[in-house]
Structure formats: C-alpha cells, structure tokens
Amino acid sequence: MSQLGTTATAATGKITKARWIQIGLPLLILFTVSMIDKSNINILLANKPFLQDLGIKDGAIKGTLSSIFLITYAIGQFGWGFVVDRIGACKSGLIGIFFWVVAMVLGGMAESVSALFWSRSILGLSEGVLYPIALTLTAKWFPENEQAKAQALWFNGNSLGPVIGLPIIAIVAQNFGWRESYHALGAVSFLCLIMFWLMVRNSPSEHRAVSAAEKEYIEKGASTAKKELADTSEVKTVLKNPIFWMLVAVYGCVSIGFFGISTFLPSYLTEVKQVPFVQSAFVNAAGYGLAILVQMGSGFLSDKIMKRAVFVGGASALIIIFLLLSMFTSSVMGAQLLSILLISVLLMPAALTMTMLHKVASPRVMGRIGGIFGSVSYALAAVGPMVVGAVSQATGSFTGGFLALMGFIVISLVLCLVLMRKGY
C-alpha cells in the first residue's frame, strides 16, 4: 500500500513531527469535511427551494432531520468502538468514510423527506467511526502532555468545517441548487477517503515517516499514563468508574446545547431577526472561525495547568450568558454579534471533556470506551433539536426551546464544579 511521507526520514536521533503531519492533519481534515456534511442541513433548512421541494413545513420535521442523524451517530459510535479495537483504526476509517460518501450521494438524489431521512441515517452510522478512530489514534500517537493540543487540533475541524462550508453551501444552494451542494460534498468526501488510505497508520511503528527518536518520545510520554491507568484499563472497570459517567453527562449536556442551537440558529436569524439567508450563513461561519482560536487557546492553556474542567465549566457559563443576551436583544446587529460569541464557545467544552477521558481509560480499550462514550452522549444530544423543534412548533417561538436547552448547560456547569474538586 502506498503512502505519503514514506521517504527516508532525517537521522534517527532527531525527533520528527510525523505524528502531527500524518495523523493530526488528516484527522483535522476529516472532522472539517464531516462537519460540513452533517451541518449542511442546518443551512438548507433556511433555504425555501429546499423546503418546498421536499415538502418540509414545520419545526418538528426540521428537528427530526437533525435528531435522526444524532441517534444513528450514537448507534454508529457504539458499534464502531468495538470494530476499531478489533480491526484497527485504519481499516475502520476506510469503511466508514466510504459509506458516508454514499450517504451524501443519496442526499442529493432525495425526492422526499423519507429519502432524506435515509441519507441522514446512513451518514450518522458511517460518521460514527470518527471519534473511536480519532481517540484511538490520539492515544497511540501522542504522549500525554500533547493530547489536549492534539485533540484540540482535530476537534477544530468541527469549527473549521462550518467556517468554510456554511457560506459555500449557502452560495451554491442560492445560485445552483441544493442538490448541487450535496454532490459537491460527496466529491470532497471521496477525496478524504483517498487521503486517509495514503496517510494514516494504526501506530508509529507502522509508519516509515516516524524516526526512532520520535517513536521513543511518544512511547516514553505514554508509559507514565499506562502505569497510572493500570487499574482502569479494562472496559468493565472503566464503566464502573463514576467519573466516566460524569464525563458522559457533561459531554451529553453540552452536545444537547450545541446541536439544539446550531440546528436552528440560521433559521432563527432569518425568521426572527430578519437576517438575509446568505448573511446568516456568514454570521455562523464567523462564530466557528472565532471558535478555532478559543479551542486552540484552551487546549494549550489546559495542557499547562492540567485542569480541563475549569475551562469546560467556564465555557458552560458563557454559553448561558450569550444565549440569553442574544435572545432578548432588540438590535439586529447585536443579535448577530452575540450569535458569533455564542458559537465561539459552544464547541470548546467537547474536546476538553474527551481529553479528560484519557485519564480513565487506557489506549488499548480507547476504541470501545470512546464508542460507548460517544454513543450515549450523542443519544442524549438528539434531545436538543427535537426539543427546540417541538416547542417552536407548539408555541410559534424559538424562545421556549432555547430556554429548555439552558437547563442542560446548567447541569454541565454543576458537574464541572464537582470534577474540579476531584482535580480534573
């Protein structure tokens, strides 16, 4: 099998940076494209031709389109976690990416809401492979003192995707049609499949671009963690650890907030605040652009002080403040600026919560633990869009749904206070 970066490396005494180029970069690109693929529906739900073609008329259907993805995403992560530990991250990634290409093609061919549900379901099941392979590769390729930075890097794809994708999707849908946006994303996803096949390997020892010094550096940095985690290395032991379930609850609550808000924010801005369709996409993109800086900054700072829960709790508090202010401001410009600030902190808690997961599970079971962690968390996350969709449909207003989401963010904040006391 051919691969990039297989030329002779520098002298074995030099610590190369293959872990960042051959693993960090592909994961960043994968998460970027996957986020565009999954979030294109958020922009299209504010596109009138799309709604008319598929007969979408109420908020409940809009929420279900987002939630069906999250439910199958949760199921996919659970199943993929066991597959990754059995056949490895590389083979699992290739299979998963192939099927999400298929899902995007089917989405562009959809003639009804039910067909779109199938597309979203296949996309959720196939993209479910991402977190198990990313957590497994991070555990095997990066020493403990670099794991927050590494995860912040690839998790930033969740912010970079909307920055790049949301304006492009809006422009393509406006000028060429919503089906063409699906076709374009399918092509880009296929290129990701090729990239993953060429670049990624299961461990540093399998990659010719890794010098002996870098391999030793990675193994030395991981050895301390393995020793500390000797009593929590088995799946059953991890599942009995209350800290694991606290992390699941934190991630689930912030995910409920993220998907509930992100699904309806473009529609909220266009329908309630009277922001033009394409402009609403740029507002969202600006928020995700700022989120990249927020996530990278929090990743570096949390690696320094090794107190991840402090940052997660702080972000939860800011989400509550910005959401309240954006809902009740009468200024259109103010609503847009507050929306940008809101989006900038929505994603930050997730990456750091997953970094804390490395303290309760060892690399050899990270695929299974990551799959269980993600499946439960995203099953909870499916509540977000359904709550906002159902409440907005019943009341004719987004306010009640957004306020309901805040309750889950408050739970996340309280749990983070407990985690802080336990040294996380």
Tab-separated table of C-alpha atoms in Angstrom:
chain	number	residue	atom	x	y	z
A	1	MET	CA	0.000	0.000	0.000
A	2	SER	CA	1.442	3.358	-0.966
A	3	GLN	CA	1.563	6.240	1.484
A	4	LEU	CA	2.587	9.866	1.720
A	5	GLY	CA	5.689	10.718	3.645
A	6	THR	CA	7.348	7.342	3.169
A	7	THR	CA	10.651	8.767	2.023
A	8	ALA	CA	13.633	8.359	4.274
A	9	THR	CA	13.365	10.442	7.400
A	10	ALA	CA	16.061	12.505	8.973
A	11	ALA	CA	18.653	10.914	11.169
A	12	THR	CA	17.128	8.641	13.758
A	13	GLY	CA	18.473	10.898	16.516
A	14	LYS	CA	16.073	13.695	15.517
A	15	ILE	CA	12.515	13.776	16.825
A	16	THR	CA	10.403	14.122	13.692
A	17	LYS	CA	6.890	15.637	13.598
A	18	ALA	CA	5.175	12.819	11.725
A	19	ARG	CA	2.516	12.499	14.419
A	20	TRP	CA	1.254	15.994	13.584
A	21	ILE	CA	1.514	15.695	9.799
A	22	GLN	CA	0.449	12.092	9.210
A	23	ILE	CA	-2.176	11.844	11.978
A	24	GLY	CA	-3.105	15.299	13.272
A	25	LEU	CA	-3.583	16.847	9.816
A	26	PRO	CA	-5.701	14.036	8.284
A	27	LEU	CA	-7.911	13.956	11.377
A	28	LEU	CA	-8.354	17.727	11.162
A	29	ILE	CA	-9.403	17.438	7.509
A	30	LEU	CA	-11.748	14.529	8.224
A	31	PHE	CA	-13.523	16.376	11.012
A	32	THR	CA	-13.703	19.507	8.868
A	33	VAL	CA	-15.396	17.726	5.977
A	34	SER	CA	-17.599	15.590	8.221
A	35	MET	CA	-18.869	18.712	9.961
A	36	ILE	CA	-19.735	20.318	6.617
A	37	ASP	CA	-21.519	17.128	5.557
A	38	LYS	CA	-23.598	16.886	8.730
A	39	SER	CA	-24.319	20.613	9.140
A	40	ASN	CA	-25.323	21.360	5.543
A	41	ILE	CA	-28.875	20.533	6.611
A	42	ASN	CA	-28.811	23.464	9.084
A	43	ILE	CA	-28.303	25.953	6.255
A	44	LEU	CA	-30.672	24.182	3.852
A	45	LEU	CA	-33.447	24.343	6.447
A	46	ALA	CA	-33.374	28.114	5.891
A	47	ASN	CA	-33.465	27.654	2.076
A	48	LYS	CA	-37.000	27.998	0.651
A	49	PRO	CA	-36.487	25.891	-2.538
A	50	PHE	CA	-35.175	23.007	-0.412
A	51	LEU	CA	-38.170	23.202	1.925
A	52	GLN	CA	-40.610	23.407	-0.987
A	53	ASP	CA	-39.056	20.544	-2.969
A	54	LEU	CA	-39.248	18.147	-0.021
A	55	GLY	CA	-42.483	19.455	1.476
A	56	ILE	CA	-40.976	20.489	4.821
A	57	LYS	CA	-43.412	22.822	6.552
A	58	ASP	CA	-42.976	22.629	10.313
A	59	GLY	CA	-40.329	22.799	13.018
A	60	ALA	CA	-40.911	19.239	14.219
A	61	ILE	CA	-39.707	17.797	10.904
A	62	LYS	CA	-36.715	20.143	10.923
A	63	GLY	CA	-35.737	18.976	14.390
A	64	THR	CA	-36.229	15.329	13.458
A	65	LEU	CA	-33.907	15.656	10.449
A	66	SER	CA	-31.142	16.717	12.793
A	67	SER	CA	-32.041	14.271	15.574
A	68	ILE	CA	-32.211	11.219	13.268
A	69	PHE	CA	-28.592	11.876	12.390
A	70	LEU	CA	-27.620	12.127	16.069
A	71	ILE	CA	-29.455	8.923	17.011
A	72	THR	CA	-27.775	6.901	14.259
A	73	TYR	CA	-24.495	8.695	15.023
A	74	ALA	CA	-24.782	7.406	18.590
A	75	ILE	CA	-25.543	3.871	17.408
A	76	GLY	CA	-22.650	4.058	14.949
A	77	GLN	CA	-20.153	5.173	17.570
A	78	PHE	CA	-21.107	2.322	19.872
A	79	GLY	CA	-20.650	-0.286	17.138
A	80	TRP	CA	-17.558	1.258	15.621
A	81	GLY	CA	-15.830	1.373	19.005
A	82	PHE	CA	-15.694	-2.422	19.132
A	83	VAL	CA	-14.798	-2.668	15.435
A	84	VAL	CA	-11.880	-0.242	15.830
A	85	ASP	CA	-10.411	-2.215	18.726
A	86	ARG	CA	-10.759	-5.412	16.673
A	87	ILE	CA	-9.590	-4.467	13.144
A	88	GLY	CA	-7.751	-1.204	13.839
A	89	ALA	CA	-8.369	2.466	13.148
A	90	CYS	CA	-7.163	2.367	9.528
A	91	LYS	CA	-9.488	-0.323	8.158
A	92	SER	CA	-12.390	1.020	10.194
A	93	GLY	CA	-11.836	4.540	8.870
A	94	LEU	CA	-11.767	3.409	5.252
A	95	ILE	CA	-15.060	1.536	5.591
A	96	GLY	CA	-16.775	4.361	7.452
A	97	ILE	CA	-15.676	7.120	5.077
A	98	PHE	CA	-16.786	5.100	2.045
A	99	PHE	CA	-20.315	4.844	3.383
A	100	TRP	CA	-20.569	8.496	4.250
A	101	VAL	CA	-19.702	9.266	0.605
A	102	VAL	CA	-22.653	7.045	-0.320
A	103	ALA	CA	-24.874	8.958	2.130
A	104	MET	CA	-24.080	12.325	0.524
A	105	VAL	CA	-24.836	10.962	-2.955
A	106	LEU	CA	-28.194	9.656	-1.723
A	107	GLY	CA	-28.962	13.020	-0.126
A	108	GLY	CA	-28.515	14.793	-3.437
A	109	MET	CA	-30.910	12.325	-5.074
A	110	ALA	CA	-33.644	12.648	-2.407
A	111	GLU	CA	-37.164	13.307	-3.677
A	112	SER	CA	-38.943	13.155	-0.318
A	113	VAL	CA	-38.399	13.685	3.384
A	114	SER	CA	-38.257	9.921	3.957
A	115	ALA	CA	-35.419	9.597	1.426
A	116	LEU	CA	-33.587	12.383	3.212
A	117	PHE	CA	-34.089	10.535	6.497
A	118	TRP	CA	-32.344	7.507	4.975
A	119	SER	CA	-29.464	9.671	3.801
A	120	ARG	CA	-29.107	11.247	7.237
A	121	SER	CA	-29.299	7.836	8.927
A	122	ILE	CA	-26.540	6.315	6.774
A	123	LEU	CA	-24.440	9.437	7.306
A	124	GLY	CA	-24.854	9.130	11.079
A	125	LEU	CA	-23.954	5.431	11.155
A	126	SER	CA	-20.882	5.913	8.955
A	127	GLU	CA	-19.585	9.128	10.556
A	128	GLY	CA	-19.885	7.344	13.897
A	129	VAL	CA	-16.458	5.885	13.132
A	130	LEU	CA	-14.721	9.241	13.574
A	131	TYR	CA	-14.459	9.595	17.345
A	132	PRO	CA	-13.395	5.979	18.019
A	133	ILE	CA	-10.608	6.205	15.427
A	134	ALA	CA	-9.574	9.724	16.482
A	135	LEU	CA	-9.407	8.867	20.184
A	136	THR	CA	-7.564	5.612	19.443
A	137	LEU	CA	-5.023	7.298	17.161
A	138	THR	CA	-4.513	10.165	19.621
A	139	ALA	CA	-3.871	7.699	22.449
A	140	LYS	CA	-1.345	5.741	20.368
A	141	TRP	CA	0.381	8.592	18.551
A	142	PHE	CA	0.694	11.380	21.146
A	143	PRO	CA	2.274	11.470	24.628
A	144	GLU	CA	0.023	12.542	27.489
A	145	ASN	CA	1.409	16.092	27.627
A	146	GLU	CA	0.365	16.663	23.981
A	147	GLN	CA	-3.042	15.010	23.951
A	148	ALA	CA	-5.116	18.133	24.679
A	149	LYS	CA	-3.309	20.027	21.917
A	150	ALA	CA	-3.701	17.100	19.522
A	151	GLN	CA	-7.412	16.749	20.269
A	152	ALA	CA	-7.929	20.499	20.056
A	153	LEU	CA	-6.284	20.350	16.611
A	154	TRP	CA	-8.520	17.695	15.089
A	155	PHE	CA	-11.582	18.768	17.029
A	156	ASN	CA	-11.136	22.220	15.482
A	157	GLY	CA	-12.393	20.616	12.290
A	158	ASN	CA	-15.831	20.910	13.873
A	159	SER	CA	-15.323	24.688	13.797
A	160	LEU	CA	-13.318	24.950	10.591
A	161	GLY	CA	-15.943	22.949	8.668
A	162	PRO	CA	-18.730	25.493	9.173
A	163	VAL	CA	-16.315	28.411	8.566
A	164	ILE	CA	-15.529	27.021	5.129
A	165	GLY	CA	-18.705	25.122	4.388
A	166	LEU	CA	-21.685	27.166	5.561
A	167	PRO	CA	-21.088	30.195	3.282
A	168	ILE	CA	-20.224	27.927	0.341
A	169	ILE	CA	-23.315	25.762	0.869
A	170	ALA	CA	-25.496	28.882	1.045
A	171	ILE	CA	-23.969	30.365	-2.109
A	172	VAL	CA	-24.149	27.083	-4.053
A	173	ALA	CA	-27.739	26.448	-2.941
A	174	GLN	CA	-28.734	30.015	-3.792
A	175	ASN	CA	-27.144	30.054	-7.237
A	176	PHE	CA	-27.123	26.440	-8.435
A	177	GLY	CA	-29.499	24.475	-6.233
A	178	TRP	CA	-29.464	22.492	-3.008
A	179	ARG	CA	-28.828	19.162	-4.772
A	180	GLU	CA	-25.578	20.506	-6.175
A	181	SER	CA	-24.371	21.243	-2.638
A	182	TYR	CA	-24.806	17.538	-1.794
A	183	HIS	CA	-22.993	16.446	-4.954
A	184	ALA	CA	-20.039	18.738	-4.207
A	185	LEU	CA	-19.752	17.445	-0.650
A	186	GLY	CA	-19.871	13.850	-1.877
A	187	ALA	CA	-16.894	14.537	-4.150
A	188	VAL	CA	-14.890	16.171	-1.356
A	189	SER	CA	-15.666	13.255	0.970
A	190	PHE	CA	-14.337	10.834	-1.634
A	191	LEU	CA	-11.044	12.770	-1.686
A	192	CYS	CA	-10.903	12.317	2.102
A	193	LEU	CA	-11.173	8.575	1.616
A	194	ILE	CA	-8.095	8.618	-0.628
A	195	MET	CA	-6.178	10.861	1.803
A	196	PHE	CA	-6.900	8.579	4.746
A	197	TRP	CA	-5.776	5.496	2.801
A	198	LEU	CA	-2.484	7.164	1.846
A	199	MET	CA	-1.501	8.825	5.126
A	200	VAL	CA	-2.843	7.139	8.252
A	201	ARG	CA	-1.412	4.087	10.033
A	202	ASN	CA	-2.503	2.427	13.277
A	203	SER	CA	0.659	3.144	15.270
A	204	PRO	CA	4.012	4.974	14.952
A	205	SER	CA	5.844	1.663	14.484
A	206	GLU	CA	3.873	1.040	11.252
A	207	HIS	CA	4.749	4.396	9.666
A	208	ARG	CA	8.009	4.921	7.778
A	209	ALA	CA	7.876	8.680	8.297
A	210	VAL	CA	8.423	8.272	12.060
A	211	SER	CA	12.029	8.428	13.281
A	212	ALA	CA	13.285	6.184	16.060
A	213	ALA	CA	13.623	9.246	18.292
A	214	GLU	CA	10.023	10.281	17.736
A	215	LYS	CA	8.796	6.745	18.400
A	216	GLU	CA	10.757	6.661	21.660
A	217	TYR	CA	9.421	10.105	22.615
A	218	ILE	CA	5.812	9.001	22.056
A	219	GLU	CA	6.265	5.726	23.960
A	220	LYS	CA	8.019	7.439	26.873
A	221	GLY	CA	5.236	10.019	27.161
A	222	ALA	CA	2.580	7.314	27.127
A	223	SER	CA	4.302	4.961	29.570
A	224	THR	CA	3.500	7.096	32.621
A	225	ALA	CA	-0.170	7.215	31.719
A	226	LYS	CA	-0.287	3.438	31.187
A	227	LYS	CA	1.232	2.856	34.606
A	228	GLU	CA	-1.216	5.228	36.299
A	229	LEU	CA	-4.130	3.636	34.481
A	230	ALA	CA	-3.228	0.034	35.243
A	231	ASP	CA	-6.304	-0.386	37.453
A	232	THR	CA	-8.710	1.175	34.928
A	233	SER	CA	-7.515	-0.445	31.728
A	234	GLU	CA	-10.369	-2.888	31.263
A	235	VAL	CA	-13.709	-1.860	29.805
A	236	LYS	CA	-15.798	-3.162	32.728
A	237	THR	CA	-13.633	-1.329	35.239
A	238	VAL	CA	-13.941	1.932	33.329
A	239	LEU	CA	-17.706	1.566	33.098
A	240	LYS	CA	-17.883	1.186	36.887
A	241	ASN	CA	-15.966	4.430	37.392
A	242	PRO	CA	-18.399	7.278	38.289
A	243	ILE	CA	-16.034	9.818	36.743
A	244	PHE	CA	-16.585	8.199	33.346
A	245	TRP	CA	-20.338	8.701	33.614
A	246	MET	CA	-19.887	12.263	34.821
A	247	LEU	CA	-17.842	12.953	31.683
A	248	VAL	CA	-20.554	11.313	29.574
A	249	ALA	CA	-23.169	13.538	31.212
A	250	VAL	CA	-21.100	16.699	30.690
A	251	TYR	CA	-20.476	15.862	27.042
A	252	GLY	CA	-24.115	14.892	26.521
A	253	CYS	CA	-25.434	18.121	28.050
A	254	VAL	CA	-23.139	20.421	26.071
A	255	SER	CA	-23.958	18.413	22.924
A	256	ILE	CA	-27.682	18.903	23.539
A	257	GLY	CA	-26.996	22.628	23.669
A	258	PHE	CA	-24.720	22.631	20.650
A	259	PHE	CA	-26.948	20.663	18.280
A	260	GLY	CA	-30.135	22.283	19.520
A	261	ILE	CA	-28.739	25.757	18.960
A	262	SER	CA	-26.732	25.116	15.780
A	263	THR	CA	-29.631	23.356	14.032
A	264	PHE	CA	-31.989	26.292	14.424
A	265	LEU	CA	-29.704	29.333	14.658
A	266	PRO	CA	-29.677	30.044	10.889
A	267	SER	CA	-33.483	29.759	10.796
A	268	TYR	CA	-33.766	31.864	13.963
A	269	LEU	CA	-31.635	34.634	12.484
A	270	THR	CA	-33.542	34.691	9.175
A	271	GLU	CA	-37.067	34.283	10.555
A	272	VAL	CA	-36.914	36.194	13.852
A	273	LYS	CA	-34.081	38.688	13.421
A	274	GLN	CA	-34.709	39.213	9.680
A	275	VAL	CA	-31.108	38.495	8.690
A	276	PRO	CA	-30.792	37.620	4.942
A	277	PHE	CA	-30.243	33.912	4.131
A	278	VAL	CA	-26.641	34.112	2.890
A	279	GLN	CA	-25.704	36.644	5.574
A	280	SER	CA	-26.942	34.282	8.290
A	281	ALA	CA	-24.524	31.665	6.950
A	282	PHE	CA	-21.648	34.135	7.227
A	283	VAL	CA	-22.641	35.002	10.810
A	284	ASN	CA	-22.481	31.319	11.712
A	285	ALA	CA	-19.173	30.932	9.884
A	286	ALA	CA	-17.682	33.881	11.781
A	287	GLY	CA	-18.669	32.248	15.070
A	288	TYR	CA	-16.986	28.991	14.123
A	289	GLY	CA	-13.914	30.919	12.992
A	290	LEU	CA	-13.619	32.529	16.412
A	291	ALA	CA	-14.236	29.080	17.962
A	292	ILE	CA	-10.997	27.833	16.404
A	293	LEU	CA	-8.994	30.403	18.368
A	294	VAL	CA	-10.968	29.658	21.540
A	295	GLN	CA	-10.392	25.912	21.245
A	296	MET	CA	-6.701	26.124	20.448
A	297	GLY	CA	-6.129	28.621	23.256
A	298	SER	CA	-7.990	26.467	25.781
A	299	GLY	CA	-6.135	23.366	24.576
A	300	PHE	CA	-2.703	24.931	25.128
A	301	LEU	CA	-3.646	26.502	28.466
A	302	SER	CA	-5.258	23.330	29.818
A	303	ASP	CA	-2.128	21.348	28.907
A	304	LYS	CA	-0.143	23.801	31.027
A	305	ILE	CA	-2.289	23.728	34.157
A	306	MET	CA	-3.800	20.231	33.550
A	307	LYS	CA	-7.203	21.403	34.852
A	308	ARG	CA	-9.599	20.708	31.970
A	309	ALA	CA	-12.847	21.003	33.969
A	310	VAL	CA	-12.125	24.661	34.770
A	311	PHE	CA	-12.312	25.535	31.078
A	312	VAL	CA	-15.363	23.344	30.401
A	313	GLY	CA	-17.243	24.925	33.303
A	314	GLY	CA	-16.262	28.429	32.194
A	315	ALA	CA	-17.489	27.745	28.669
A	316	SER	CA	-20.812	26.411	30.006
A	317	ALA	CA	-21.354	29.646	31.942
A	318	LEU	CA	-20.582	31.763	28.870
A	319	ILE	CA	-22.990	29.737	26.704
A	320	ILE	CA	-25.808	30.557	29.112
A	321	ILE	CA	-24.945	34.262	29.189
A	322	PHE	CA	-24.550	34.715	25.423
A	323	LEU	CA	-27.703	32.753	24.592
A	324	LEU	CA	-29.816	34.802	26.995
A	325	LEU	CA	-28.458	38.086	25.693
A	326	SER	CA	-28.874	37.108	22.023
A	327	MET	CA	-32.497	36.072	22.538
A	328	PHE	CA	-33.612	39.214	24.313
A	329	THR	CA	-31.678	41.904	22.462
A	330	SER	CA	-33.762	44.093	20.150
A	331	SER	CA	-30.781	45.015	17.980
A	332	VAL	CA	-30.284	43.003	14.779
A	333	MET	CA	-26.566	43.786	14.782
A	334	GLY	CA	-26.344	42.910	18.476
A	335	ALA	CA	-28.059	39.583	17.859
A	336	GLN	CA	-25.545	38.754	15.144
A	337	LEU	CA	-22.538	39.673	17.297
A	338	LEU	CA	-23.875	37.725	20.269
A	339	SER	CA	-24.555	34.747	17.993
A	340	ILE	CA	-20.912	34.831	16.910
A	341	LEU	CA	-19.764	34.845	20.557
A	342	LEU	CA	-22.226	32.074	21.415
A	343	ILE	CA	-20.981	29.789	18.652
A	344	SER	CA	-17.359	30.512	19.595
A	345	VAL	CA	-17.788	28.800	22.979
A	346	LEU	CA	-20.300	26.092	22.035
A	347	LEU	CA	-17.718	23.594	20.800
A	348	MET	CA	-14.890	24.236	23.252
A	349	PRO	CA	-16.161	22.006	26.114
A	350	ALA	CA	-16.350	18.880	23.955
A	351	ALA	CA	-12.648	18.492	23.083
A	352	LEU	CA	-11.506	19.056	26.668
A	353	THR	CA	-14.115	16.655	28.039
A	354	MET	CA	-12.763	13.968	25.720
A	355	THR	CA	-9.226	14.805	26.862
A	356	MET	CA	-10.298	14.023	30.436
A	357	LEU	CA	-11.450	10.633	29.130
A	358	HIS	CA	-7.785	9.651	28.690
A	359	LYS	CA	-7.410	9.736	32.481
A	360	VAL	CA	-9.959	6.963	32.983
A	361	ALA	CA	-9.244	4.641	30.029
A	362	SER	CA	-6.026	3.243	28.572
A	363	PRO	CA	-5.127	3.276	24.850
A	364	ARG	CA	-5.790	-0.449	24.398
A	365	VAL	CA	-9.518	-0.039	25.193
A	366	MET	CA	-9.978	3.527	23.965
A	367	GLY	CA	-11.845	2.440	20.834
A	368	ARG	CA	-14.540	0.651	22.841
A	369	ILE	CA	-14.672	3.239	25.615
A	370	GLY	CA	-14.716	6.069	23.083
A	371	GLY	CA	-17.542	4.349	21.220
A	372	ILE	CA	-19.625	3.865	24.372
A	373	PHE	CA	-18.857	7.418	25.498
A	374	GLY	CA	-19.896	8.860	22.157
A	375	SER	CA	-22.953	6.672	21.665
A	376	VAL	CA	-24.531	7.603	24.999
A	377	SER	CA	-23.552	11.268	24.657
A	378	TYR	CA	-24.979	11.665	21.165
A	379	ALA	CA	-28.124	9.747	22.035
A	380	LEU	CA	-28.634	12.457	24.648
A	381	ALA	CA	-27.691	15.133	22.102
A	382	ALA	CA	-30.619	14.082	19.901
A	383	VAL	CA	-32.882	15.655	22.523
A	384	GLY	CA	-31.657	19.157	21.600
A	385	PRO	CA	-33.073	19.599	18.083
A	386	MET	CA	-36.260	17.732	18.981
A	387	VAL	CA	-36.895	19.997	21.979
A	388	VAL	CA	-36.388	23.206	20.024
A	389	GLY	CA	-38.354	21.899	17.028
A	390	ALA	CA	-41.311	20.659	19.064
A	391	VAL	CA	-41.519	23.715	21.331
A	392	SER	CA	-41.166	26.173	18.453
A	393	GLN	CA	-43.879	24.301	16.548
A	394	ALA	CA	-46.207	24.323	19.564
A	395	THR	CA	-45.622	27.920	20.633
A	396	GLY	CA	-44.670	29.584	17.370
A	397	SER	CA	-41.486	30.866	19.023
A	398	PHE	CA	-37.889	29.693	19.458
A	399	THR	CA	-37.649	31.206	22.955
A	400	GLY	CA	-39.102	28.302	24.943
A	401	GLY	CA	-36.924	25.722	23.199
A	402	PHE	CA	-33.736	27.728	23.718
A	403	LEU	CA	-34.570	28.253	27.403
A	404	ALA	CA	-35.089	24.497	27.800
A	405	LEU	CA	-31.608	23.908	26.377
A	406	MET	CA	-30.128	26.144	29.064
A	407	GLY	CA	-31.224	23.694	31.740
A	408	PHE	CA	-28.875	21.083	30.289
A	409	ILE	CA	-25.985	23.558	30.165
A	410	VAL	CA	-26.585	24.329	33.842
A	411	ILE	CA	-26.230	20.602	34.603
A	412	SER	CA	-22.906	20.595	32.739
A	413	LEU	CA	-21.718	23.568	34.793
A	414	VAL	CA	-22.622	21.885	38.107
A	415	LEU	CA	-20.883	18.630	37.127
A	416	CYS	CA	-17.753	20.568	36.166
A	417	LEU	CA	-17.634	22.064	39.656
A	418	VAL	CA	-17.584	18.506	41.037
A	419	LEU	CA	-14.859	17.474	38.576
A	420	MET	CA	-12.761	20.489	39.599
A	421	ARG	CA	-12.854	19.343	43.220
A	422	LYS	CA	-11.591	15.936	42.094
A	423	GLY	CA	-8.602	17.505	40.334
A	424	TYR	CA	-9.779	17.316	36.706
